[in-house]
Amino acid sequence: MKRLSRPRWMPIDPYVLLLLGTVGLAALLPARGTAADVASGASTAAIAFLFFLYGARLSTREAVDGLRHWRLHLTVLVCTFVIFPVLGLAARGLVPVLLTHPLYQGFLFLTLVPSTIQSSIAFTSIARGNVPAAICAGSFSSLVGIVLTPLLAAALLGNSGGGFSADSIVKIVLQLLVPFVAGQLLRPWIGTFVARHKKVLGLVDRGSILLVVYTAFSEGMVRGIWHQVSAVRLAGLLAVEAALLAVMLLLTWYGARALGFGRADRIAIQFAGSKKSLASGLPMASVLFGAHASLAVLPLMLFHQMQLMVCAVVAKRRARDPEAPEEAVPPAAPAGQSRPAVSTGPLRR
């Protein structure tokens, strides 16, 4: 699939610009009354459709093939769902000095979100690492996160995150898990169609996320939530997130070396284990946080752009390592798995 590439002079992912534009639209023209009800219903349907597409895209055969490298995938899962949350809990000591309590709740939620897929693959390929491992690691993380992220959020955020309850779990199952399973079950019949229309479905995918963002931020504007955020608090949040990213990049690289992984595997672990998925996190936040979703997704949106900019630099430096292969050819994919095209286009997940 041919993707739009951003100009070399543009340091910001164009899709992030669209997200910011959507936030601006919600600030100027928030949905109210009947329009808010329509937007909320459309957002709910969009979330379900998103996870249906995720299920239809994930090849069960690729996932089974990837199990052969279980140590690498387990390492990525531990980084994503254990180390990240521990660091998020440790940041509780920064309230109220650097973070307000609502911003901290969003920051903690950020640490519970699954890893990325597309950007992990692209950066691993640029750095000449183990691309098939990055594909499987990102897919496993997204699959596990559908179940584990809501459970971790319920356990660590409790009622302060927007009213976690049995009803929240039911919503997660109906809006996220059921559509995902339906996509997997229907994959034998619709998998070819999905693969053939990747470009169109990709636009629907991104458009659905923009709708979720608009609905969440509109509700935040109507309720006056954004008056709680100041420039100083945003600067504090950015500083905390920069520290979090730096720690995870160093930990995944040197920790993987201590565990005995080779260079190609360390690269896959670093890029899959240090990032968080905007595409998975936004719909989950909308379901879990309800009226408070706008502040909950702000830390994730900022971290998303930061990780793309920093990891782009790291990937290029990794490609120039003395021990790097002479040619930027990804390792052969496991049986039944095609080699992905290298792209530096919108890296959203």
Coordinates of C-alpha atoms in Angstrom, one line a residue:
M1 CA 0.0 0.0 0.0
K2 CA 1.4 3.4 -1.0
R3 CA 1.4 5.8 1.9
L4 CA 1.9 9.5 2.1
S5 CA 5.3 10.5 3.2
R6 CA 5.9 13.7 5.2
P7 CA 8.5 16.1 3.8
R8 CA 12.0 15.8 5.3
W9 CA 11.8 19.3 6.8
M10 CA 8.6 18.4 8.7
P11 CA 9.4 17.0 12.1
I12 CA 5.8 16.3 13.0
D13 CA 3.8 13.3 11.8
P14 CA 1.0 14.8 9.5
Y15 CA -1.5 12.5 11.2
V16 CA -0.6 14.2 14.5
L17 CA -1.4 17.6 12.9
L18 CA -4.8 16.2 12.0
L19 CA -5.3 15.2 15.6
L20 CA -4.3 18.6 16.8
G21 CA -6.6 20.2 14.3
T22 CA -9.4 18.0 15.5
V23 CA -8.7 19.2 19.1
G24 CA -8.8 22.8 17.9
L25 CA -12.2 22.1 16.1
A26 CA -13.6 20.7 19.3
A27 CA -12.4 23.7 21.2
L28 CA -14.0 26.2 18.8
L29 CA -17.1 24.2 17.8
P30 CA -17.8 21.5 20.5
A31 CA -20.7 19.2 19.9
R32 CA -23.7 20.1 22.2
G33 CA -27.2 18.7 22.8
T34 CA -28.5 16.5 20.0
A35 CA -25.2 16.9 18.1
A36 CA -23.3 15.6 21.1
D37 CA -25.6 12.5 21.3
V38 CA -25.1 11.8 17.6
A39 CA -21.4 12.2 17.9
S40 CA -21.3 9.9 20.9
G41 CA -23.3 7.2 19.1
A42 CA -21.1 7.5 16.0
S43 CA -18.0 7.4 18.2
T44 CA -19.2 4.2 19.9
A45 CA -19.8 2.6 16.5
A46 CA -16.5 3.7 15.2
I47 CA -14.6 2.2 18.2
A48 CA -16.4 -1.2 17.6
F49 CA -15.5 -1.0 13.9
L50 CA -11.9 -0.2 14.6
F51 CA -11.4 -3.3 16.7
F52 CA -13.3 -5.4 14.2
L53 CA -10.7 -4.3 11.6
Y54 CA -7.9 -5.1 14.0
G55 CA -9.2 -8.6 14.4
A56 CA -9.7 -9.0 10.6
R57 CA -6.1 -7.8 9.9
L58 CA -4.3 -10.0 12.5
S59 CA -3.1 -13.2 10.8
T60 CA -3.5 -16.1 13.2
R61 CA -0.8 -18.0 11.3
E62 CA 1.7 -15.2 11.7
A63 CA 1.0 -15.1 15.4
V64 CA 1.6 -18.9 15.7
D65 CA 4.8 -18.6 13.7
G66 CA 6.0 -15.8 16.0
L67 CA 5.6 -18.0 19.1
R68 CA 8.9 -19.6 18.2
H69 CA 10.7 -16.5 19.5
W70 CA 8.8 -16.5 22.8
R71 CA 11.7 -15.0 24.9
L72 CA 11.7 -11.8 22.8
H73 CA 7.9 -11.4 22.9
L74 CA 7.8 -12.1 26.6
T75 CA 10.5 -9.4 27.1
V76 CA 8.4 -6.9 25.2
L77 CA 5.3 -7.8 27.1
V78 CA 7.1 -7.3 30.4
C79 CA 8.4 -3.9 29.3
T80 CA 4.9 -2.9 28.1
F81 CA 2.7 -4.2 30.9
V82 CA 5.0 -4.4 33.9
I83 CA 7.9 -2.0 33.8
F84 CA 5.9 0.9 32.2
P85 CA 3.1 0.7 34.8
V86 CA 5.6 0.5 37.7
L87 CA 7.2 3.7 36.4
G88 CA 3.8 5.2 36.1
L89 CA 3.0 4.4 39.7
A90 CA 6.3 5.9 40.8
A91 CA 5.3 9.2 39.1
R92 CA 2.6 9.5 41.7
G93 CA 5.2 11.3 43.8
L94 CA 5.2 14.1 41.3
V95 CA 1.7 15.2 42.2
P96 CA 1.0 18.1 42.7
V97 CA 4.5 19.5 42.1
L98 CA 4.7 18.8 38.4
L99 CA 1.4 17.1 37.6
T100 CA -2.2 17.7 38.6
H101 CA -4.1 14.7 39.7
P102 CA -6.2 14.5 36.4
L103 CA -3.0 14.7 34.3
Y104 CA -1.4 12.0 36.4
Q105 CA -4.4 9.8 35.8
G106 CA -3.9 10.2 32.1
F107 CA -0.1 9.7 32.4
L108 CA -0.7 6.4 34.4
F109 CA -3.2 5.3 31.7
L110 CA -0.6 6.0 29.1
T111 CA 1.7 3.4 30.8
L112 CA -1.0 0.8 30.6
V113 CA -1.6 1.0 26.8
P114 CA -0.3 -1.7 24.4
S115 CA 2.8 -1.2 22.2
T116 CA 2.7 0.0 18.6
I117 CA 2.7 -2.1 15.5
Q118 CA 3.3 0.0 12.4
S119 CA 5.9 2.4 13.9
S120 CA 7.8 -0.5 15.6
I121 CA 8.1 -2.3 12.3
A122 CA 9.2 0.8 10.4
F123 CA 11.8 1.9 12.9
T124 CA 13.1 -1.7 13.4
S125 CA 13.5 -1.9 9.6
I126 CA 15.3 1.5 9.4
A127 CA 17.7 0.3 12.1
R128 CA 18.3 -3.0 10.3
G129 CA 16.8 -5.1 13.1
N130 CA 14.6 -8.2 13.3
V131 CA 11.5 -7.0 11.4
P132 CA 9.4 -10.2 11.7
A133 CA 10.0 -10.2 15.5
A134 CA 8.8 -6.6 15.6
I135 CA 5.6 -7.5 13.7
C136 CA 4.8 -10.4 16.0
A137 CA 5.7 -8.4 19.2
G138 CA 3.5 -5.5 18.2
S139 CA 0.6 -7.8 17.3
F140 CA 0.9 -9.8 20.5
S141 CA 1.0 -6.6 22.6
S142 CA -2.1 -5.3 20.9
L143 CA -3.9 -8.6 21.4
V144 CA -3.0 -8.9 25.0
G145 CA -3.7 -5.2 25.6
I146 CA -7.4 -5.6 24.6
V147 CA -7.9 -7.6 27.8
L148 CA -5.0 -6.6 30.0
T149 CA -5.2 -2.7 29.6
P150 CA -8.7 -2.4 31.0
L151 CA -8.0 -4.8 33.8
L152 CA -4.8 -2.9 34.8
A153 CA -6.7 0.4 34.5
A154 CA -9.5 -0.9 36.8
A155 CA -6.9 -2.1 39.3
L156 CA -4.6 0.8 39.3
L157 CA -6.9 3.8 38.6
G158 CA -9.9 2.5 40.5
N159 CA -12.9 4.8 40.6
S160 CA -10.8 7.9 40.1
G161 CA -10.3 7.2 36.4
G162 CA -13.9 7.9 35.5
G163 CA -16.0 5.3 37.3
F164 CA -14.6 1.8 36.6
S165 CA -17.2 -0.8 37.5
A166 CA -18.8 -4.0 36.3
D167 CA -20.5 -1.8 33.7
S168 CA -17.2 -0.6 32.4
I169 CA -16.0 -4.1 31.9
V170 CA -19.2 -5.0 30.0
K171 CA -18.6 -2.0 27.8
I172 CA -15.0 -3.1 27.1
V173 CA -16.2 -6.6 26.2
L174 CA -19.0 -5.4 23.9
Q175 CA -17.2 -2.5 22.2
L176 CA -13.6 -3.9 22.0
L177 CA -13.3 -7.6 22.6
V178 CA -16.5 -8.9 20.8
P179 CA -15.8 -6.9 17.6
F180 CA -12.1 -8.1 17.7
V181 CA -13.1 -11.7 18.0
A182 CA -15.7 -11.3 15.3
G183 CA -13.0 -9.9 13.0
Q184 CA -10.8 -12.9 13.7
L185 CA -13.7 -15.4 13.1
L186 CA -14.6 -13.8 9.8
R187 CA -11.0 -13.4 8.6
P188 CA -11.1 -16.6 6.4
W189 CA -13.9 -14.9 4.4
I190 CA -13.0 -11.2 4.6
G191 CA -9.2 -11.4 5.0
T192 CA -8.6 -11.1 1.2
F193 CA -11.0 -8.1 0.9
V194 CA -9.3 -6.4 3.9
A195 CA -5.9 -6.9 2.3
R196 CA -7.0 -5.7 -1.1
H197 CA -8.5 -2.5 0.3
K198 CA -5.9 -1.5 2.9
K199 CA -5.7 2.1 1.7
V200 CA -9.4 2.8 1.9
L201 CA -9.8 0.9 5.3
G202 CA -6.7 2.8 6.6
L203 CA -8.5 6.1 5.9
V204 CA -11.6 4.8 7.7
D205 CA -9.4 3.7 10.5
R206 CA -7.8 7.1 11.0
G207 CA -11.1 8.9 10.4
S208 CA -12.7 6.8 13.2
I209 CA -9.9 7.8 15.6
L210 CA -10.4 11.5 14.7
L211 CA -14.1 11.1 15.5
V212 CA -13.3 9.6 18.9
V213 CA -10.9 12.5 19.6
Y214 CA -13.5 15.1 18.6
T215 CA -16.2 13.6 20.7
A216 CA -13.9 13.3 23.8
F217 CA -12.5 16.8 23.6
S218 CA -16.0 18.3 22.8
E219 CA -17.3 16.8 26.0
G220 CA -14.3 18.1 27.9
M221 CA -14.9 21.6 26.5
V222 CA -18.6 21.5 27.4
R223 CA -17.8 20.4 31.0
G224 CA -15.1 23.0 31.4
I225 CA -12.4 20.4 32.0
W226 CA -9.7 22.2 30.0
H227 CA -9.7 25.1 32.5
Q228 CA -7.8 22.8 34.8
V229 CA -4.7 22.7 32.5
S230 CA -2.1 25.5 32.3
A231 CA 1.0 26.0 30.2
V232 CA 3.2 25.3 33.3
R233 CA 1.4 22.0 33.9
L234 CA 1.8 21.0 30.2
A235 CA 5.5 21.8 30.4
G236 CA 5.8 19.6 33.5
L237 CA 3.9 16.8 31.7
L238 CA 6.3 17.0 28.8
A239 CA 9.3 16.8 31.0
V240 CA 8.0 13.7 32.8
E241 CA 7.2 12.0 29.6
A242 CA 10.6 12.8 28.2
A243 CA 12.2 11.2 31.2
L244 CA 9.9 8.1 30.9
L245 CA 10.8 7.6 27.2
A246 CA 14.5 8.0 27.9
V247 CA 14.4 5.5 30.7
M248 CA 12.5 2.9 28.6
L249 CA 14.8 3.4 25.6
L250 CA 17.9 2.8 27.7
L251 CA 16.3 -0.1 29.7
T252 CA 15.1 -2.0 26.6
W253 CA 18.5 -1.7 24.9
Y254 CA 20.9 -2.5 27.7
G255 CA 18.4 -4.9 29.4
A256 CA 18.0 -6.9 26.2
R257 CA 21.8 -7.0 26.0
A258 CA 22.1 -8.3 29.5
L259 CA 19.5 -11.0 28.7
G260 CA 21.8 -12.3 25.9
F261 CA 19.8 -11.1 22.8
G262 CA 21.7 -10.3 19.6
R263 CA 21.8 -6.9 17.9
A264 CA 18.8 -7.5 15.6
D265 CA 16.6 -8.7 18.4
R266 CA 17.7 -5.9 20.7
I267 CA 16.5 -3.4 18.1
A268 CA 13.1 -5.0 17.9
I269 CA 12.8 -5.1 21.7
Q270 CA 13.9 -1.5 22.0
F271 CA 11.3 -0.1 19.5
A272 CA 8.5 -2.5 20.4
G273 CA 9.1 -2.2 24.1
S274 CA 9.5 1.5 24.5
K275 CA 6.5 2.9 22.7
K276 CA 2.7 3.1 23.2
S277 CA -0.2 2.8 20.8
L278 CA -2.3 5.9 20.1
A279 CA -4.7 3.9 17.9
S280 CA -5.4 1.4 20.6
G281 CA -5.3 3.9 23.6
L282 CA -7.7 6.5 22.3
P283 CA -10.7 4.2 21.8
M284 CA -10.0 2.5 25.2
A285 CA -9.8 5.8 27.0
S286 CA -13.1 6.9 25.4
V287 CA -14.8 3.8 26.8
L288 CA -13.0 3.8 30.2
F289 CA -13.0 7.5 31.1
G290 CA -16.2 8.8 29.6
A291 CA -16.6 12.5 30.3
H292 CA -12.9 12.7 31.5
A293 CA -11.5 11.2 28.4
S294 CA -10.1 14.5 27.0
L295 CA -7.6 14.9 29.8
A296 CA -6.9 11.2 29.9
V297 CA -5.8 11.0 26.3
L298 CA -3.7 14.3 26.3
P299 CA -0.6 12.6 27.8
L300 CA -0.9 9.7 25.3
M301 CA -1.1 12.1 22.4
L302 CA 1.9 14.1 23.5
F303 CA 3.9 10.9 24.2
H304 CA 3.0 9.5 20.8
Q305 CA 4.5 12.5 18.9
M306 CA 7.6 12.5 21.2
Q307 CA 8.3 8.8 20.7
L308 CA 8.1 9.2 16.9
M309 CA 10.5 12.1 16.8
V310 CA 13.0 10.5 19.2
C311 CA 12.8 7.0 17.8
A312 CA 13.3 8.3 14.3
V313 CA 16.7 9.7 15.4
V314 CA 17.6 6.6 17.3
A315 CA 16.7 4.3 14.4
K316 CA 19.0 6.2 12.0
R317 CA 21.9 6.1 14.5
R318 CA 21.4 2.4 15.0
A319 CA 21.6 1.9 11.2
R320 CA 25.0 3.5 11.3
D321 CA 26.3 1.2 14.1
P322 CA 29.6 -0.5 13.1
E323 CA 28.0 -3.9 13.7
A324 CA 25.0 -3.1 11.5
P325 CA 24.6 -5.2 8.3
E326 CA 25.9 -3.5 5.2
E327 CA 22.5 -3.6 3.4
A328 CA 19.2 -2.5 4.9
V329 CA 17.5 -5.8 4.1
P330 CA 15.1 -7.0 6.8
P331 CA 15.6 -10.6 7.9
A332 CA 13.6 -13.3 6.1
A333 CA 10.1 -13.5 7.5
P334 CA 8.8 -16.7 9.0
A335 CA 6.8 -19.2 6.9
G336 CA 3.6 -17.7 5.7
Q337 CA 4.6 -14.1 6.6
S338 CA 5.3 -11.5 4.0
R339 CA 8.1 -9.0 4.4
P340 CA 6.6 -5.5 5.1
A341 CA 7.4 -2.5 3.0
V342 CA 9.6 0.1 4.7
S343 CA 7.8 3.4 5.1
T344 CA 8.3 6.5 7.1
G345 CA 4.8 7.7 6.5
P346 CA 2.2 8.2 9.2
L347 CA 3.3 6.0 12.1
R348 CA 0.2 6.1 14.3
R349 CA 0.0 2.8 16.3

